């Protein structure tokens, strides 16, 4: 009964991710937390959402890209009716912001799904509306706070769960950022290579937080971290060929 986390899959090829997950020995008694952003940039985001609907042991923490999806879900009716040109200025700005953040493959995926299984689209939106912004769990003797972005301007002595929605979805820690000293925060959102080329493709561990976004959105591969023994799992050529 192991606990795993991953983050920022961003439409990474679904079958490849399944190979990576299988390489860990992940089974029905284990639990996987995905720390947001399964959609956008890559082609398989909607495939992940359909998969999540039927997984009892895989839990999605909301990411900023799922949040943008929810805010722009009004566009789906316009996609069906080919009337996106009629959207008002405020909503056009929302869609434009989402487009700037790589939503085109997601909209394409939803357009196909709307044509074949509109009920599943409704199920996905309901699922995302109910997705939490964080999970606070204990594995062995260690406590973890799982969220997508970070804790913003965190003040020592406060609970991570007191952070705002904007902080949890959009903030990014600096290398000298310090969060709760007895609860390890695990996050994604910021590719580890942004902190220096020496971190590319690897998780970044600090005294109070761990970043597990290994740039699946930008040509890299996702990783998995098993919290029971803090073992990281990375994609290898052997896994890809398997």
Short mmCIF file of C-alpha atoms in Angstrom, two decimals, residues 59-159:
data_model
loop_
_atom_site.label_atom_id
_atom_site.label_comp_id
_atom_site.label_asym_id
_atom_site.label_seq_id
_atom_site.Cartn_x
_atom_site.Cartn_y
_atom_site.Cartn_z
CA UNK A 59 -6.41 11.37 -7.12
CA UNK A 60 -6.03 14.68 -8.93
CA UNK A 61 -5.02 17.84 -7.10
CA UNK A 62 -6.26 20.80 -9.14
CA UNK A 63 -3.63 22.64 -11.19
CA UNK A 64 -3.76 26.08 -12.72
CA UNK A 65 -4.39 24.55 -16.16
CA UNK A 66 -7.44 22.64 -14.94
CA UNK A 67 -8.57 25.87 -13.29
CA UNK A 68 -8.28 27.70 -16.61
CA UNK A 69 -10.21 24.87 -18.26
CA UNK A 70 -13.06 25.26 -15.79
CA UNK A 71 -13.12 29.02 -16.25
CA UNK A 72 -13.36 28.55 -20.03
CA UNK A 73 -15.80 25.64 -20.08
CA UNK A 74 -18.40 28.05 -21.48
CA UNK A 75 -16.50 27.72 -24.77
CA UNK A 76 -17.59 24.11 -25.26
CA UNK A 77 -21.11 25.07 -26.38
CA UNK A 78 -19.59 27.53 -28.82
CA UNK A 79 -17.33 24.78 -30.15
CA UNK A 80 -20.38 22.61 -30.80
CA UNK A 81 -22.20 25.45 -32.55
CA UNK A 82 -19.12 26.96 -34.22
CA UNK A 83 -19.90 30.31 -32.61
CA UNK A 84 -16.69 31.19 -30.79
CA UNK A 85 -16.64 34.41 -32.81
CA UNK A 86 -19.70 35.56 -30.85
CA UNK A 87 -18.00 35.42 -27.45
CA UNK A 88 -17.95 38.77 -25.63
CA UNK A 89 -14.73 40.65 -24.85
CA UNK A 90 -14.37 39.47 -21.24
CA UNK A 91 -14.76 35.82 -22.15
CA UNK A 92 -12.57 36.26 -25.21
CA UNK A 93 -9.79 37.49 -22.91
CA UNK A 94 -10.18 34.38 -20.75
CA UNK A 95 -9.91 32.10 -23.77
CA UNK A 96 -6.93 34.10 -25.07
CA UNK A 97 -5.12 33.63 -21.75
CA UNK A 98 -5.79 29.90 -21.89
CA UNK A 99 -4.56 29.76 -25.50
CA UNK A 100 -1.34 31.48 -24.46
CA UNK A 101 -0.89 28.66 -21.97
CA UNK A 102 -1.19 25.85 -24.51
CA UNK A 103 -4.87 24.88 -24.53
CA UNK A 104 -5.19 24.10 -28.25
CA UNK A 105 -4.70 20.30 -27.89
CA UNK A 106 -7.16 20.25 -24.99
CA UNK A 107 -9.85 22.05 -26.97
CA UNK A 108 -9.28 19.66 -29.87
CA UNK A 109 -9.67 16.71 -27.51
CA UNK A 110 -12.88 18.10 -26.06
CA UNK A 111 -14.28 18.84 -29.52
CA UNK A 112 -13.85 15.17 -30.42
CA UNK A 113 -15.34 14.02 -27.13
CA UNK A 114 -18.30 16.38 -27.46
CA UNK A 115 -19.09 14.79 -30.82
CA UNK A 116 -19.09 11.25 -29.41
CA UNK A 117 -19.84 11.34 -25.69
CA UNK A 118 -21.17 14.62 -24.38
CA UNK A 119 -22.15 13.04 -21.07
CA UNK A 120 -18.49 12.26 -20.38
CA UNK A 121 -17.63 15.93 -20.89
CA UNK A 122 -20.17 16.80 -18.21
CA UNK A 123 -18.70 14.10 -15.96
CA UNK A 124 -15.20 15.51 -16.44
CA UNK A 125 -16.31 19.04 -15.56
CA UNK A 126 -18.09 17.78 -12.46
CA UNK A 127 -14.98 15.83 -11.47
CA UNK A 128 -12.74 18.88 -11.88
CA UNK A 129 -15.13 21.11 -9.94
CA UNK A 130 -14.80 18.66 -7.05
CA UNK A 131 -11.00 18.31 -7.28
CA UNK A 132 -9.19 19.63 -4.19
CA UNK A 133 -6.50 22.31 -4.15
CA UNK A 134 -4.31 20.26 -1.81
CA UNK A 135 -4.02 17.09 0.23
CA UNK A 136 -2.35 16.83 3.62
CA UNK A 137 -1.31 13.27 4.37
CA UNK A 138 0.91 11.29 6.71
CA UNK A 139 3.09 8.48 5.38
CA UNK A 140 4.87 6.63 8.14
CA UNK A 141 6.12 9.26 10.56
CA UNK A 142 6.37 12.01 7.94
CA UNK A 143 3.73 14.60 7.05
CA UNK A 144 3.29 15.92 3.51
CA UNK A 145 1.38 18.81 2.02
CA UNK A 146 0.64 18.14 -1.65
CA UNK A 147 -0.31 21.03 -3.90
CA UNK A 148 0.32 22.32 -7.39
CA UNK A 149 2.13 25.63 -7.22
CA UNK A 150 3.37 26.62 -3.80
CA UNK A 151 2.43 28.45 -0.62
CA UNK A 152 2.98 32.03 -1.75
CA UNK A 153 4.43 34.37 0.88
CA UNK A 154 4.23 31.72 3.55
CA UNK A 155 4.59 32.80 7.17
CA UNK A 156 6.13 30.37 9.63
CA UNK A 157 3.69 29.07 12.19
CA UNK A 158 0.67 29.09 9.90
CA UNK A 159 -0.94 26.04 8.36
#
